[in-house]
Short mmCIF file of C-alpha atoms in Angstrom, two decimals:
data_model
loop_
_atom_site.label_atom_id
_atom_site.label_comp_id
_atom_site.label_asym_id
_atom_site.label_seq_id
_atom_site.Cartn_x
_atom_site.Cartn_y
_atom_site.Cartn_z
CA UNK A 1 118.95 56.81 101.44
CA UNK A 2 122.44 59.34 101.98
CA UNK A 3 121.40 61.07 99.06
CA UNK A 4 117.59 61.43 99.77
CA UNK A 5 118.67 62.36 103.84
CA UNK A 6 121.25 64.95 101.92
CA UNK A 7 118.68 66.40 99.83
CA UNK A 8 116.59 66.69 102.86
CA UNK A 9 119.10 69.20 104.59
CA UNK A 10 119.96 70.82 101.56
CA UNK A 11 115.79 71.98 101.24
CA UNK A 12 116.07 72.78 104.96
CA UNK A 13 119.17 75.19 104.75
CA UNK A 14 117.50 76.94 101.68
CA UNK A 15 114.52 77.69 103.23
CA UNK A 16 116.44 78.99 106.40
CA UNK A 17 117.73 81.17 104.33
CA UNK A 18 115.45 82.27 102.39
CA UNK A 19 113.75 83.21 105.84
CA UNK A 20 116.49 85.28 107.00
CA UNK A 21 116.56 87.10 103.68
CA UNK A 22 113.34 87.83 104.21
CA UNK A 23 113.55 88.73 107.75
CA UNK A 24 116.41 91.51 106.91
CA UNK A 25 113.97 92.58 103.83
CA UNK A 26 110.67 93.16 105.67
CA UNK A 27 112.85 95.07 108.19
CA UNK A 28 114.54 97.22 105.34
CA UNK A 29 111.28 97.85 103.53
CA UNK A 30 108.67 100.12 104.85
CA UNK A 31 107.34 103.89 104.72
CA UNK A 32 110.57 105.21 106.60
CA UNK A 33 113.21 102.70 104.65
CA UNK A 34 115.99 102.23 107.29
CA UNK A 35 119.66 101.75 106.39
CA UNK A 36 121.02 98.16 106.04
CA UNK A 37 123.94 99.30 108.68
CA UNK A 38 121.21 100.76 110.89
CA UNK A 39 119.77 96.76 110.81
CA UNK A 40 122.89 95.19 111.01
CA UNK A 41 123.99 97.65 114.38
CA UNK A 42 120.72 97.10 116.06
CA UNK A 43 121.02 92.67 115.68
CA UNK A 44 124.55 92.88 116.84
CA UNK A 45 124.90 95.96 119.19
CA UNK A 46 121.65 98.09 119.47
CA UNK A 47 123.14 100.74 121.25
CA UNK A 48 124.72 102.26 118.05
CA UNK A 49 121.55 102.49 116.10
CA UNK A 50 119.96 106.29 116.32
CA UNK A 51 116.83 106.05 118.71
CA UNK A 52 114.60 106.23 115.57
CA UNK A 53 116.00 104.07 114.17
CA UNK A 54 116.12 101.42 116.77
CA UNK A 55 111.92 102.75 117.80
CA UNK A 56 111.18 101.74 114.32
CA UNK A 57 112.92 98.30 114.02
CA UNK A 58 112.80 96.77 117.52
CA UNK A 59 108.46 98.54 118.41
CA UNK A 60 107.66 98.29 114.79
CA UNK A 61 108.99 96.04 112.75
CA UNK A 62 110.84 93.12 114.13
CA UNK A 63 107.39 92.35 116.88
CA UNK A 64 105.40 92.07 113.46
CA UNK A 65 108.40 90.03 111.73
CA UNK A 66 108.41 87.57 114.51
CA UNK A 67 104.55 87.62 114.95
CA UNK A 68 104.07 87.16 111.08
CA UNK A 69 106.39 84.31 111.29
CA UNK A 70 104.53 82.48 114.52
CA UNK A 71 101.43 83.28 112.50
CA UNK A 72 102.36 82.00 109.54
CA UNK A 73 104.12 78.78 110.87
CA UNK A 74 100.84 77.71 113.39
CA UNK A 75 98.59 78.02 110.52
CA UNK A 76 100.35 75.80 107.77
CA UNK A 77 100.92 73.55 110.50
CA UNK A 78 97.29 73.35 111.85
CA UNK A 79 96.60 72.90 107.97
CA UNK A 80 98.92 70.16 107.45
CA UNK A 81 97.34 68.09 110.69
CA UNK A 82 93.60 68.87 109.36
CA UNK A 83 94.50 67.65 106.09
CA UNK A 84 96.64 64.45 107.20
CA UNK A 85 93.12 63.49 109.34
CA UNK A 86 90.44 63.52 106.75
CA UNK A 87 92.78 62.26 104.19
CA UNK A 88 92.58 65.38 101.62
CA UNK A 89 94.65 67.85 101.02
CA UNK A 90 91.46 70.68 100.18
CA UNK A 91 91.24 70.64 103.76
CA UNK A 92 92.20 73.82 105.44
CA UNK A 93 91.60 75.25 109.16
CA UNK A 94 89.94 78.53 106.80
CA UNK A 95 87.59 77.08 104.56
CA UNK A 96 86.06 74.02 106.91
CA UNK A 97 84.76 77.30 109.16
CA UNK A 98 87.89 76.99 112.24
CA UNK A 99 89.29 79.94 112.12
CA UNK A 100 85.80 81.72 111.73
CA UNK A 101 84.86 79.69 114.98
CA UNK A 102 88.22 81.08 116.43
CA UNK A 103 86.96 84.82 115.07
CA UNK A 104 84.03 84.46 116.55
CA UNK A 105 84.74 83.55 119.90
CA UNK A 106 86.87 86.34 120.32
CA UNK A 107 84.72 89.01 119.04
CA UNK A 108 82.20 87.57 121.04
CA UNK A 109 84.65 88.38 124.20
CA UNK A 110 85.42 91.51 122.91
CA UNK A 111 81.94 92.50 122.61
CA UNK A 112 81.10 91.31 125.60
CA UNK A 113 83.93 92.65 128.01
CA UNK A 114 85.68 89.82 128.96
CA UNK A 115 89.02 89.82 128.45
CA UNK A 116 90.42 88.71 131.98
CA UNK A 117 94.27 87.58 132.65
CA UNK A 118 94.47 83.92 134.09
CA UNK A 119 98.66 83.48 135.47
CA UNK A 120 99.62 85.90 133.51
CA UNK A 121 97.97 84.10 130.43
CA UNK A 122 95.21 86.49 128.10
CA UNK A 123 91.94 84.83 127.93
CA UNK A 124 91.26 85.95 124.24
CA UNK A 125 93.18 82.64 123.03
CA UNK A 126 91.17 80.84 125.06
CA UNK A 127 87.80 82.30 123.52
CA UNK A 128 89.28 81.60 120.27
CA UNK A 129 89.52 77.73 121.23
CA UNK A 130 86.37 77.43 122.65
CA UNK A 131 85.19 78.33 119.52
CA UNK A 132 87.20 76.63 117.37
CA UNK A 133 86.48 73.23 119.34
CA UNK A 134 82.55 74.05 119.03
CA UNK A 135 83.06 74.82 114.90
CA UNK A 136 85.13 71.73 114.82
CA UNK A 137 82.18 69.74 116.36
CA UNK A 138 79.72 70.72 114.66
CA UNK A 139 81.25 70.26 111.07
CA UNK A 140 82.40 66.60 112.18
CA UNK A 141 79.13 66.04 113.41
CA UNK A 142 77.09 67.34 110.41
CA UNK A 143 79.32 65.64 107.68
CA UNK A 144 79.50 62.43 109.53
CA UNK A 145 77.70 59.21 108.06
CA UNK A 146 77.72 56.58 110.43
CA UNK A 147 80.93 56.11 111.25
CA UNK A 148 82.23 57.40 107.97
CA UNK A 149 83.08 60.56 107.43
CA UNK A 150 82.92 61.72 103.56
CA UNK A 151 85.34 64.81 102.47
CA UNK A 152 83.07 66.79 99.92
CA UNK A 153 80.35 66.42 102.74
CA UNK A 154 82.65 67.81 105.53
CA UNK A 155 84.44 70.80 103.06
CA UNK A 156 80.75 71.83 102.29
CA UNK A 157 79.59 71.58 106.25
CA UNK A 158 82.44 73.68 106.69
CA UNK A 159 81.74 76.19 104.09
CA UNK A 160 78.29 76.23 105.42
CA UNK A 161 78.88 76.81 108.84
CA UNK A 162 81.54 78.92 108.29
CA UNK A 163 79.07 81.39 106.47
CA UNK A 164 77.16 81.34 109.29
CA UNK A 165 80.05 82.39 111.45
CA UNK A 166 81.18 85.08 109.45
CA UNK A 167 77.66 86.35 109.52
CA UNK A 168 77.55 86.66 113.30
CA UNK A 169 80.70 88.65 113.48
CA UNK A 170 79.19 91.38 110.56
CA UNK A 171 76.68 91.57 112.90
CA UNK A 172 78.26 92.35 116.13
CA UNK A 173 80.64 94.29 114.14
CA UNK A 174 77.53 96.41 113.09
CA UNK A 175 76.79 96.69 116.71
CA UNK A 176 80.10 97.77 117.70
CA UNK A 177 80.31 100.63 115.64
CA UNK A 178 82.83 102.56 117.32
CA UNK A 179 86.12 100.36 116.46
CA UNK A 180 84.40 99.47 112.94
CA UNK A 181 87.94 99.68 110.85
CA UNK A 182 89.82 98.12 113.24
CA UNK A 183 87.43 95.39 113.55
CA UNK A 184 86.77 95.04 109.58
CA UNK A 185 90.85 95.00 109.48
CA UNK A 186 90.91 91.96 111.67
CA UNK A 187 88.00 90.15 109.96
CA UNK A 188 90.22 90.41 106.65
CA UNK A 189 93.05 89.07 108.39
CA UNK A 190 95.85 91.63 109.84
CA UNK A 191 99.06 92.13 111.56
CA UNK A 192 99.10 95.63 111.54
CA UNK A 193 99.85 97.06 114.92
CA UNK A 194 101.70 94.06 116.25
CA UNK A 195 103.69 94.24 119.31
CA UNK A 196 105.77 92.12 121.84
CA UNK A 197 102.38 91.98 123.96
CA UNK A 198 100.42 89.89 121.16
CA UNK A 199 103.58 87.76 121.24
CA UNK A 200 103.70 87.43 124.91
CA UNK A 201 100.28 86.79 124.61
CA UNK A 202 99.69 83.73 122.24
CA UNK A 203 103.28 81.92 122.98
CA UNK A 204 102.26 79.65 125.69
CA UNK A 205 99.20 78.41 123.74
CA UNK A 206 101.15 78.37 120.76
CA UNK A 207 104.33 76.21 122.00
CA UNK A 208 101.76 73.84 124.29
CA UNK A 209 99.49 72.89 120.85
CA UNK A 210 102.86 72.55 118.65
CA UNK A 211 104.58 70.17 120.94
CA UNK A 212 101.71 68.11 121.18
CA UNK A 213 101.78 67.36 117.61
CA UNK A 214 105.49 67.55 117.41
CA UNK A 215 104.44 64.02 120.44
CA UNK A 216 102.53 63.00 117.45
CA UNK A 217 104.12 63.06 114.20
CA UNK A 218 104.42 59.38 113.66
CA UNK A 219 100.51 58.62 114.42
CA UNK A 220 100.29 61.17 112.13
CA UNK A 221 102.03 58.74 109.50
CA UNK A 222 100.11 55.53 110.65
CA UNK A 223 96.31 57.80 110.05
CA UNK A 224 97.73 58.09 106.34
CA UNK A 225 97.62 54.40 106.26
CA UNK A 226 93.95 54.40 106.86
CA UNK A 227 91.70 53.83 109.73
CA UNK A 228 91.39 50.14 109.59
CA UNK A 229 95.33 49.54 108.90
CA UNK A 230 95.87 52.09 111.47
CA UNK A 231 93.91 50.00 114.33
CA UNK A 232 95.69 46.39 113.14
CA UNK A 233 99.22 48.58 113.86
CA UNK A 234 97.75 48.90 117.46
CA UNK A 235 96.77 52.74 117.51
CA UNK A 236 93.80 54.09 119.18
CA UNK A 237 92.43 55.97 116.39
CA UNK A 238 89.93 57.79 118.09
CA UNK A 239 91.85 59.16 120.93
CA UNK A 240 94.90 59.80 118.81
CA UNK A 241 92.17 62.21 116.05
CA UNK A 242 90.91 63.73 119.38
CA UNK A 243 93.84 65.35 120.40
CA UNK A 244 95.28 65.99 117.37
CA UNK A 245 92.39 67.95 116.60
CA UNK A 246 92.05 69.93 119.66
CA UNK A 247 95.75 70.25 119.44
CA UNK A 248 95.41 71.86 115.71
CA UNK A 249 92.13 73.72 116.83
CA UNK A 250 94.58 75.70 119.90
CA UNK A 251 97.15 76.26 117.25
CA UNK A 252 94.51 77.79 115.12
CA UNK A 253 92.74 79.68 117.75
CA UNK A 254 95.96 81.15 119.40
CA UNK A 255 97.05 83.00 115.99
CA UNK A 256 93.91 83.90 114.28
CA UNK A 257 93.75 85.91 118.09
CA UNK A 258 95.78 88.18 117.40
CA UNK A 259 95.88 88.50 113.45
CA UNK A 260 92.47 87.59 112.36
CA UNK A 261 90.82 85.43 109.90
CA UNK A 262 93.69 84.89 107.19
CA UNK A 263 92.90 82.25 104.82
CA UNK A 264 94.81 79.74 102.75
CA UNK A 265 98.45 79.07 104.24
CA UNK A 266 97.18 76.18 106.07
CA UNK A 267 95.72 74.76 102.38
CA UNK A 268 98.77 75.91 100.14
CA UNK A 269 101.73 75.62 102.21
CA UNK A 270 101.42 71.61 103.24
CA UNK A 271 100.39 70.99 100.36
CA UNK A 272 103.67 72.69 98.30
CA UNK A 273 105.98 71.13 101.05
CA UNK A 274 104.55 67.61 100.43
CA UNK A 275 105.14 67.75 96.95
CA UNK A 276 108.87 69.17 97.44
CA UNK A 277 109.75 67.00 100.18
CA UNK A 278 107.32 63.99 100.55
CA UNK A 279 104.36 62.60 103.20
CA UNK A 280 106.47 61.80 106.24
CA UNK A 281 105.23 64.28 108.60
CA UNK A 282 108.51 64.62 110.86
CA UNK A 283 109.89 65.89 108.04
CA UNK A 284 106.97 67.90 106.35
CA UNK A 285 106.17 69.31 109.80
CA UNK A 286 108.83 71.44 109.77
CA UNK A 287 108.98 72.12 106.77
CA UNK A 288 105.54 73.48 106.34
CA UNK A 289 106.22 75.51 109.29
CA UNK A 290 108.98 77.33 107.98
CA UNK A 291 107.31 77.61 104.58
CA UNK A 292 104.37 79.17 106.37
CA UNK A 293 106.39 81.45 108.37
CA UNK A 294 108.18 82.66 105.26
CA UNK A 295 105.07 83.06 102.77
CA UNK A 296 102.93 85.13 105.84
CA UNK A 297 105.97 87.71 105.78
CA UNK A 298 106.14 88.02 102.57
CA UNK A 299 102.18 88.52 102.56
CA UNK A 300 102.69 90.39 104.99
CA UNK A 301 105.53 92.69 103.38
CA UNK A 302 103.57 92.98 100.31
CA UNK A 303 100.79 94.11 101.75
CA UNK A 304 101.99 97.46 104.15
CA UNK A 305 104.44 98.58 100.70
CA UNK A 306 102.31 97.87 97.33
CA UNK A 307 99.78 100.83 98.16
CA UNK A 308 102.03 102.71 100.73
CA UNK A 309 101.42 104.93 102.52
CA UNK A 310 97.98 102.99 102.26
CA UNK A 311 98.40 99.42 104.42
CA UNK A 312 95.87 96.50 103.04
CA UNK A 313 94.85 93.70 105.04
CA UNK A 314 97.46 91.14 104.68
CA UNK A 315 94.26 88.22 104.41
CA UNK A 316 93.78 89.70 100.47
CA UNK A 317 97.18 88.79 99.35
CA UNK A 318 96.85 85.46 100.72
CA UNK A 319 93.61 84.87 99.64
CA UNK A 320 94.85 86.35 96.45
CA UNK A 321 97.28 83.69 96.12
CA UNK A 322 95.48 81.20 97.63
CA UNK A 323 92.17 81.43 95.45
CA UNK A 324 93.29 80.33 92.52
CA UNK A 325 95.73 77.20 94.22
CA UNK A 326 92.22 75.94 95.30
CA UNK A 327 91.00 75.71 91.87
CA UNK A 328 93.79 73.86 90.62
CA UNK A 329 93.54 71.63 93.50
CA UNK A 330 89.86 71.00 92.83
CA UNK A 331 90.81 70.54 89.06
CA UNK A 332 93.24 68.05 89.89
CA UNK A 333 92.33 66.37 92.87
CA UNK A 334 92.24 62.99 91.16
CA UNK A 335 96.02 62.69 91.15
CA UNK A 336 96.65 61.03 94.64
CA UNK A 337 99.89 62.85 96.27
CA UNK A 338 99.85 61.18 99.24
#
């Protein structure tokens, strides 16, 4: 048990700093490459750094760093909940149709004007919820066979449903000529033109959805047990699936806000993270979040320097990556990892 709790930290501290690495790379790399000093002034005493320098790291850079990395972290997260419910670890907030549901509330509320300010909280995360609960809905309900709920029928309800989705938003998109490449940029998934307001903006939802499953992370364990063993050990299943799915569908919704529809961290990342460091979600949890973090900025790094000065949606390089994961899952999804 020392050993295993040792090996634990050890896989913690590397991917900490791997992170940081990262974090000092994506700032280094770029069209204008900044010196390392420069990077090093600006963390520890900004007031040295030359004023372009300090524009470009502290409006540019480190907003879509830290964005990326909330980005990246709700998503693997959401994924890791999903899949921990329906028992399968295919399952991803992307291809069962959420974050298309989260898409397409908030190009509905872009389309339609409202974009209102509620305490100082944007609505748009809010749209993006509303739909995501609705997508999540309807899937459940449309897979659902009496009181059974079978995982090819609910990947393919979500497939199904999430073409439909996707097909709404090229149609207002078609309708909304006038930002088309902005809007076809955020369909493909994007962090390009992050700032502190799109922080600002999706932290409260963010924080509020990952503490409640944070509350959760044992009931997470029991549902891995199964249903029926999970009622004899005294938990309300239904409740508990409830909010832990409207607490995954806000995580969801609050980052596909602001970056768009970027698919696969939420099926890859858990997945790698419960293979390296087992099913116990208060360990996994984390881990998966700081996996996620790390893997969106390097996405995300890859994708504004392998064509510079061209900048590609950072949703290809996941999907990129993530396409082919899903095949070997599918090819191997005999072998029970869980």
């Amino acid at each position: 048990m020392m050993g295993e709790d040792k090996n634990n930290i050890l896989i913690f501290i590397g991917a900490l700093l791997f992170s940081a690495s990262l974090i000092f790379l994506a700032l280094f790399i770029g069209s204008s490459q900044i010196n390392p000093a420069d990077i090093l002034g600006y963390i520890f005493n900004s007031s040295s750094v030359s004023t372009p320098a300090a524009i470009i790291i502290g409006e540019i850079r480190l907003p879509r760093i830290i964005l990326a990395f909330i980005v990246g972290a709700g998503l693997a997260v959401a994924g890791a909940v999903f899949q921990a419910i329906i028992r399968n670890p295919m399952v991803d907030p992307y291809i069962i149709g959420i974050s298309a549901g989260a898409g397409t509330g908030v190009m509905l509320a872009l389309f339609l004007g409202i974009e209102i300010a509620i305490f100082n909280l944007n609505s748009l995360p809010a749209f993006a919820f509303l739909g995501a609960v609705i997508t999540v809905f309807t899937v459940y309900q449309l897979a659902r066979v009496g009181n059974k709920l079978p995982v090819l029928t609910f990947l393919l309800a979500g497939v199904a449903v999430s073409f439909i989705l996707n097909s709404m938003m090229s149609f207002l998109m078609v309708l909304r000529t006038e930002n088309l490449q902005q809007l076809v940029y955020w369909l493909m998934g994007s962090l390009a033109g992050s700032a502190w307001g799109d922080i600002k903006m999706i932290l409260p939802y963010f924080i509020t959805a990952f503490a409640v499953i944070l509350f959760y992370l044992k009931d997470l364990n029991i549902l891995l047990l199964g249903e029926e063993s999970a009622r004899h050990l005294g938990l309300n299943v239904e409740r508990t699936k409830i909010i832990l799915l409207g607490a995954a569908s806000l995580l969801t919704a609050s980052v596909v806000s602001v970056s768009g529809s970027i698919g696969f961290i939420g099926l890859v990342v858990p997945h790698i993270a419960r293979i390296i460091i087992g099913p116990d979600h208060r360990r996994l949890i984390p881990l998966a979040a700081l996996f996620g973090a790390s893997f969106l900025l390097l996405a995300d790094t890859a994708a504004r320097t392998i064509m510079a000065p061209m900048e590609l949606p950072v949703g290809i390089i996941t999907a990129f990556a993530g396409g082919p994961y899903f095949i070997y899952l599918l090819r191997n999804k005999s072998k029970n990892i869980w």
